[in-house]
Tab-separated table of C-alpha atoms in Angstrom:
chain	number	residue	atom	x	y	z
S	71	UNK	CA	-37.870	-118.541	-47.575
S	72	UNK	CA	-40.620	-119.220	-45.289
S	73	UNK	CA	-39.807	-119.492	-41.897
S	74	UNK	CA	-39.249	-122.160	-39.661
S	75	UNK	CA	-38.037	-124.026	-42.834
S	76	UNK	CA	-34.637	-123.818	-44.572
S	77	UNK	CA	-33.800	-125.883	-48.004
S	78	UNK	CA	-31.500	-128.972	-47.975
S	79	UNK	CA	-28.331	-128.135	-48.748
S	80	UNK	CA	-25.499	-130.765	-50.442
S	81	UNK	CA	-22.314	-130.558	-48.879
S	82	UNK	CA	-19.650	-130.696	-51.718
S	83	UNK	CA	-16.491	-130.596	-49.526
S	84	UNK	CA	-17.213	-133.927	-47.884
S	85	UNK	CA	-17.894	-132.094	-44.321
S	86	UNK	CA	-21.731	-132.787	-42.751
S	87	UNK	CA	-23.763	-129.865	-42.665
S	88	UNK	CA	-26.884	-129.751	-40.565
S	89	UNK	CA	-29.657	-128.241	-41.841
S	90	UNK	CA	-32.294	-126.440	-39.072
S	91	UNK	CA	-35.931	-127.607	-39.907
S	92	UNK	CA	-38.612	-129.291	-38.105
S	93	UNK	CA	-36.332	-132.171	-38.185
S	94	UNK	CA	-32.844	-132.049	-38.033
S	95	UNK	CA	-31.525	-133.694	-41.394
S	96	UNK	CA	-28.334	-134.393	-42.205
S	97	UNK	CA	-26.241	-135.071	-45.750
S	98	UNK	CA	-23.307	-136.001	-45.938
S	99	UNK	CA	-21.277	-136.848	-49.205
S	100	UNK	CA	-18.118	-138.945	-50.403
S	101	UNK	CA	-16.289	-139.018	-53.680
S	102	UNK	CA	-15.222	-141.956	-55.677
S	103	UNK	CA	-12.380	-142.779	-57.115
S	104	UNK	CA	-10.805	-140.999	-59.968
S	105	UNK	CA	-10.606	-142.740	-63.032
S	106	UNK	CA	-7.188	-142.080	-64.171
S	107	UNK	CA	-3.832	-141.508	-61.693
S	108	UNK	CA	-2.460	-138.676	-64.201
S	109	UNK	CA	-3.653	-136.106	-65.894
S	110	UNK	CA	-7.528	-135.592	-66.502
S	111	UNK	CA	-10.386	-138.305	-65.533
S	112	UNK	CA	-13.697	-137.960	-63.981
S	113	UNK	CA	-14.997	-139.313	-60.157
S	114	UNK	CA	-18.509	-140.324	-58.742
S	115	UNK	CA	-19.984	-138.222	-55.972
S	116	UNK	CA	-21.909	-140.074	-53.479
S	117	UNK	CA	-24.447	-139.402	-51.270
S	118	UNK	CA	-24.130	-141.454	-47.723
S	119	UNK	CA	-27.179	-140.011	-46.298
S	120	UNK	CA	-30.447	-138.398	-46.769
S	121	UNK	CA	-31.051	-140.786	-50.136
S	122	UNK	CA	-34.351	-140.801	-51.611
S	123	UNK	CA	-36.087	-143.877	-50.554
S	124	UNK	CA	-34.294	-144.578	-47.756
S	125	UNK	CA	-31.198	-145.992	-50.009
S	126	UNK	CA	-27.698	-145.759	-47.872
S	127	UNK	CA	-26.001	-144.731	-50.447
S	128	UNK	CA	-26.586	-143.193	-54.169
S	129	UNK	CA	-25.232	-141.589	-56.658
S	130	UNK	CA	-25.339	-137.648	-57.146
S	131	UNK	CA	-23.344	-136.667	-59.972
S	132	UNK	CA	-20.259	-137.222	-62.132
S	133	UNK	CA	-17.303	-134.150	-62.027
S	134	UNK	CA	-13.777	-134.220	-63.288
S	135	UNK	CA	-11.050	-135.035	-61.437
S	136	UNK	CA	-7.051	-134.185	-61.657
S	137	UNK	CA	-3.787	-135.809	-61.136
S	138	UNK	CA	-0.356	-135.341	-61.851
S	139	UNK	CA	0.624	-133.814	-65.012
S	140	UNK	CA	3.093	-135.859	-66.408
S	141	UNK	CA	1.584	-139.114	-67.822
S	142	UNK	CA	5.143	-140.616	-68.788
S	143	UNK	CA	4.531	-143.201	-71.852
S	144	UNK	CA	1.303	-143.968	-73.454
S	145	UNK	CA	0.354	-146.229	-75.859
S	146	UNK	CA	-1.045	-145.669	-79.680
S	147	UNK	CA	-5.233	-146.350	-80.225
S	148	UNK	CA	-3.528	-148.696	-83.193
S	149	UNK	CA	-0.972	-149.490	-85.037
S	150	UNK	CA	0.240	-151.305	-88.237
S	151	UNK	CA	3.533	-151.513	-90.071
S	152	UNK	CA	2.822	-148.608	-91.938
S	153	UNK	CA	1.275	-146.343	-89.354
S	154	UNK	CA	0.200	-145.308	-86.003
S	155	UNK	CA	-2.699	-143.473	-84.066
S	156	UNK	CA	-1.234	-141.934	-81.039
S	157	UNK	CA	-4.158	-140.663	-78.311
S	158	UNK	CA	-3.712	-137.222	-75.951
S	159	UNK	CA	-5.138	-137.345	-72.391
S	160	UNK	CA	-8.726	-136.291	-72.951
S	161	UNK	CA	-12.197	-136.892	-71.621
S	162	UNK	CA	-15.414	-135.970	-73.201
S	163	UNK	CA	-16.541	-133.829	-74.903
S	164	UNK	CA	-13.430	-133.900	-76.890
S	165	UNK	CA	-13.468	-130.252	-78.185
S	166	UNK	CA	-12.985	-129.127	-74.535
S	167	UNK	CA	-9.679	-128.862	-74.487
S	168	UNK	CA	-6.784	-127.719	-76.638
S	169	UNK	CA	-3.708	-130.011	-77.978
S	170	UNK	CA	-0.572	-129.208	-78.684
S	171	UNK	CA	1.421	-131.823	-80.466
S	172	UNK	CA	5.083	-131.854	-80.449
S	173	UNK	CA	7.768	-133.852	-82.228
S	174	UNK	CA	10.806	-133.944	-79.708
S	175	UNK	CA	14.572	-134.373	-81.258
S	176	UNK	CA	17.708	-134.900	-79.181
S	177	UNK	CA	19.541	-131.676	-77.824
S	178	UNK	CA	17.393	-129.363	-80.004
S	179	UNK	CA	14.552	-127.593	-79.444
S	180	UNK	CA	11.056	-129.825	-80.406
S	181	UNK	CA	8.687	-129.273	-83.175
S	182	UNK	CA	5.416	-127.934	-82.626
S	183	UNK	CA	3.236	-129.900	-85.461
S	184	UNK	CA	0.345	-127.951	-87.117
S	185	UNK	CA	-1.949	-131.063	-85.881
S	186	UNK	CA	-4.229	-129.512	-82.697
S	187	UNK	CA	-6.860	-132.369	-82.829
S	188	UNK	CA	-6.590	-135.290	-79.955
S	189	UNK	CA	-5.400	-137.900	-82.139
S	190	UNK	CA	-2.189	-137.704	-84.265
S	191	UNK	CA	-2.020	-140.517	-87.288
S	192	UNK	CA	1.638	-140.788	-88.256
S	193	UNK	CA	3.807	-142.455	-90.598
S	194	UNK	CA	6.966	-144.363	-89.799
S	195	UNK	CA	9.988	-143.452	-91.086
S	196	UNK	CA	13.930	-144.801	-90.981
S	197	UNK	CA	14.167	-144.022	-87.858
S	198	UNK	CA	12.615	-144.155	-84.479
S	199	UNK	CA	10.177	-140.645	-83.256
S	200	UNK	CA	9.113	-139.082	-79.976
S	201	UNK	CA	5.833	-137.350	-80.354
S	202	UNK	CA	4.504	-135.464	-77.141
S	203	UNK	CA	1.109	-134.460	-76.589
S	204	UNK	CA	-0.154	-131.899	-73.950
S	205	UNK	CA	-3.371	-131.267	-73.089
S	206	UNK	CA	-4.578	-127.825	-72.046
S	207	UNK	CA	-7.667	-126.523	-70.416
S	208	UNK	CA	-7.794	-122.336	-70.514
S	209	UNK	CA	-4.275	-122.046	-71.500
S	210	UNK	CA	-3.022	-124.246	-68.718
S	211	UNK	CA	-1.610	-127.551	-68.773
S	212	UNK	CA	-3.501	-130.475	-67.277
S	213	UNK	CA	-1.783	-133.594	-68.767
S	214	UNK	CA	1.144	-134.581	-70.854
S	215	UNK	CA	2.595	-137.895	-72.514
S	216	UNK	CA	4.639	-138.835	-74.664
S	217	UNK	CA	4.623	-141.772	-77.365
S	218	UNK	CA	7.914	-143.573	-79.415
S	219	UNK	CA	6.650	-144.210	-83.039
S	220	UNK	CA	9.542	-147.342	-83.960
S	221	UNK	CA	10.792	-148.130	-87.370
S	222	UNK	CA	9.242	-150.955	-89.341
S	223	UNK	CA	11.977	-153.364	-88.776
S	224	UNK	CA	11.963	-152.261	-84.983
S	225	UNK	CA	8.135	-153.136	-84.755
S	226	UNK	CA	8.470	-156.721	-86.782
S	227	UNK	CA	11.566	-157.710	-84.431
S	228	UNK	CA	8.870	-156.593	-81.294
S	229	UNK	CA	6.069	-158.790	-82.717
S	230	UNK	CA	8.778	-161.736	-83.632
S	231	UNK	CA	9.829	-161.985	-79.950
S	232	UNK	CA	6.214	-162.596	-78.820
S	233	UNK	CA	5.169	-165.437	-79.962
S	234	UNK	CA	7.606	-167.723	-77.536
S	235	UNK	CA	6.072	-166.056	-74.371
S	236	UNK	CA	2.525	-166.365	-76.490
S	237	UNK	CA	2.914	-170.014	-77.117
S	238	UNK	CA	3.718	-170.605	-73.196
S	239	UNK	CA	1.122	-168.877	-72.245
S	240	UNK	CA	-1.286	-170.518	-74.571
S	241	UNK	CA	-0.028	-174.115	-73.609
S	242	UNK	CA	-0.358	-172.869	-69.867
S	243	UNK	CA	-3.994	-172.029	-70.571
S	244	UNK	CA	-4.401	-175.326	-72.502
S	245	UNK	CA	-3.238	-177.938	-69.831
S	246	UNK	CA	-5.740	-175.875	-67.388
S	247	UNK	CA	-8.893	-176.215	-69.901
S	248	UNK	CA	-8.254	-180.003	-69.885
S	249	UNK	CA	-7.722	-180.343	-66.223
S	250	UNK	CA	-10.815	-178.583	-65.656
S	251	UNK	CA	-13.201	-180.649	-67.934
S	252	UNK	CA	-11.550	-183.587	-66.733
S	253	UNK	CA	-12.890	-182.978	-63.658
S	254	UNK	CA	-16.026	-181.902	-63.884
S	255	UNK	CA	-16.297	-185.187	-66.789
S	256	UNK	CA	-15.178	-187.304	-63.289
S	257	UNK	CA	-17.983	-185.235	-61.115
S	258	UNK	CA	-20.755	-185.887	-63.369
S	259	UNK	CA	-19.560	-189.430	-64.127
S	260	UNK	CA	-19.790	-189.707	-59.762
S	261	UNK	CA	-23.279	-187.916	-59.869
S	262	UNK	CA	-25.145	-190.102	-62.624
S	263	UNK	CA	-23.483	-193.243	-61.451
S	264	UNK	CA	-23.887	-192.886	-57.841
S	265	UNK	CA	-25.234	-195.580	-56.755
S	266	UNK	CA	-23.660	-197.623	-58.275
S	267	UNK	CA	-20.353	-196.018	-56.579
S	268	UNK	CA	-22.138	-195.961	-53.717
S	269	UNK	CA	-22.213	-200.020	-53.789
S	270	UNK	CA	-18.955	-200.590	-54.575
S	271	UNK	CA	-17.265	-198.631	-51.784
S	272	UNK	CA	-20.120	-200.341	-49.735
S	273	UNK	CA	-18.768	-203.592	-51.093
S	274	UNK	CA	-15.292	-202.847	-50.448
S	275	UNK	CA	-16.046	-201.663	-46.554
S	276	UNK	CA	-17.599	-204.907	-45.595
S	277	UNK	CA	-14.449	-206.749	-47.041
S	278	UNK	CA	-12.135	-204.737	-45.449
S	279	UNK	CA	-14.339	-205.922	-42.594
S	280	UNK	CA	-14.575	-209.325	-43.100
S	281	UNK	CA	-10.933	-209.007	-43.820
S	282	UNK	CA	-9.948	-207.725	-40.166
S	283	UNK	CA	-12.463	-209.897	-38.420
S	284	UNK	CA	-10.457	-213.096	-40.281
S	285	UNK	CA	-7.403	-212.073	-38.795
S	286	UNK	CA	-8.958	-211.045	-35.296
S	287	UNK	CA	-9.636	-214.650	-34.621
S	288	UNK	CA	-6.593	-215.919	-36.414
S	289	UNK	CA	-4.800	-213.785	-33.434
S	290	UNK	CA	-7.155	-215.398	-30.535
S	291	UNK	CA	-6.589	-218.984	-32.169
S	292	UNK	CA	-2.634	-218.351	-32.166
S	293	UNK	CA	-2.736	-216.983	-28.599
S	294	UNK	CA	-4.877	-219.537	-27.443
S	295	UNK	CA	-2.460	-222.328	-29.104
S	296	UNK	CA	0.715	-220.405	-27.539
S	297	UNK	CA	-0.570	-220.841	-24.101
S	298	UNK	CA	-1.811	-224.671	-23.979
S	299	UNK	CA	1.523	-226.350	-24.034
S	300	UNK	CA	2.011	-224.273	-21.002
S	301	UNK	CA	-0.846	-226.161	-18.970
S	302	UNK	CA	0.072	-229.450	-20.136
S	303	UNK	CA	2.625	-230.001	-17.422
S	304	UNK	CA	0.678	-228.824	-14.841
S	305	UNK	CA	-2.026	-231.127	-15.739
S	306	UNK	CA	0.836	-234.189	-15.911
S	307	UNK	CA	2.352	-233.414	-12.560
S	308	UNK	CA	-1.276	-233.657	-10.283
S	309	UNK	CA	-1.951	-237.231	-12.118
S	310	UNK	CA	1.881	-238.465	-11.239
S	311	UNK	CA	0.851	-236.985	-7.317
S	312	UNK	CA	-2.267	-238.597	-7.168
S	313	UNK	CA	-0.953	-242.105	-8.844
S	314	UNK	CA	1.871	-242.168	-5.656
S	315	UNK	CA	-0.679	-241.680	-3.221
């Protein structure tokens, strides 16, 4: 390494290292979130500082990334009433790891099935199956889950409760569409026609107007009316006083 000059290292830990040069430069790094909360998924790392062309922030690699083992209850890829397609915890490339697929039975010991690829296609039978999947990387477990295959009666009575919370929700969904192209109908019926909306509220304001002006003066006239009976007799009494002198 010549001297006086040192390479840039990448901190990988997340802590700042400072790197001795000419100028000092510093790199610092962040990781993004993981993409799964169990099992196996894969994270962004991010580079805060020392970016090529002068970016604040960019992106260095992809890695893995861990959680917990246990996955609980997963969901098949797809399913009919004849079938399903039930997915281990994997990422890419697929081969990576090793499955072990297991068929679990109440107070006996479970069934290790021949089937060591990531997805396990099975049939359904009488009666409702537990299938477990785990998912090893160099002999050690990284992520486990566990799928219930249901009869075909089971899975029929499923799909016929669905529909009622399906047709509220569609009618839901409905009422909004038509609220919301009423609306913008009204808007655009306001924008084209403006000024002729524009007249008609004018109109209106100068009746209201004209309106309160009317009944301004019909106030003054009533006042004025209410108070000349009261200078009448006034006006009587100075000619009676001047008539006896």
């Amino acid at each position: 390494m010549p001297s006086g000059l040192e390479e840039n290292v990448l901190v990988l830990q997340g802590a700042p290292r400072k790197i001795t040069s000419n100028q000092t430069v510093v790199k610092e790094v962040e990781f993004g979130m993981c993409t799964v909360t169990c099992g196996v998924g894969i994270r962004e790392v991010i580079l805060t500082n020392g970016c090529p062309g002068g970016e604040s922030k960019c992106i260095v690699r992809v890695e893995e990334c861990r959680g917990p083992v246990d996955c609980g209850w997963g969901r098949p890829v797809t399913e009919s009433l004849d079938s399903v397609r039930l997915p281990c915890v994997h990422i890419s490339p697929v081969n990576r790891f090793k499955y072990v697929w297991k068929l679990l039975r109440p107070d006996q010991q479970p069934i290790i099935l021949a089937n060591d690829s990531a997805i396990l296609e099975v049939r359904r039978e009488v009666h409702p199956l537990i299938f477990e999947c785990a998912t090893l990387d160099n002999n050690e477990i990284i992520a486990t889950v566990k799928f219930t295959v249901y009869t075909t009666s089971e899975l029929q009575m499923k799909r016929s409760a669905r529909p009622d919370t399906d047709a509220v929700l569609v009618f839901v969904l409905t009422i909004g569409v038509v609220i919301c192209i009423f609306v913008i109908f009204i808007l655009i019926f306001l924008i084209i026609n403006w000024g002729a909306v524009k007249s008609f509220w004018g109109e209106k304001a100068s009746t209201t107007e004209i309106q309160s002006e009317l009944s301004s003066m019909r106030y003054k006239d009533s006042t004025s009316l209410d108070q000349s009976p009261t200078e009448i007799p006034g006006n009587e009494d100075d000619a009676l006083s001047e008539w006896n002198e």
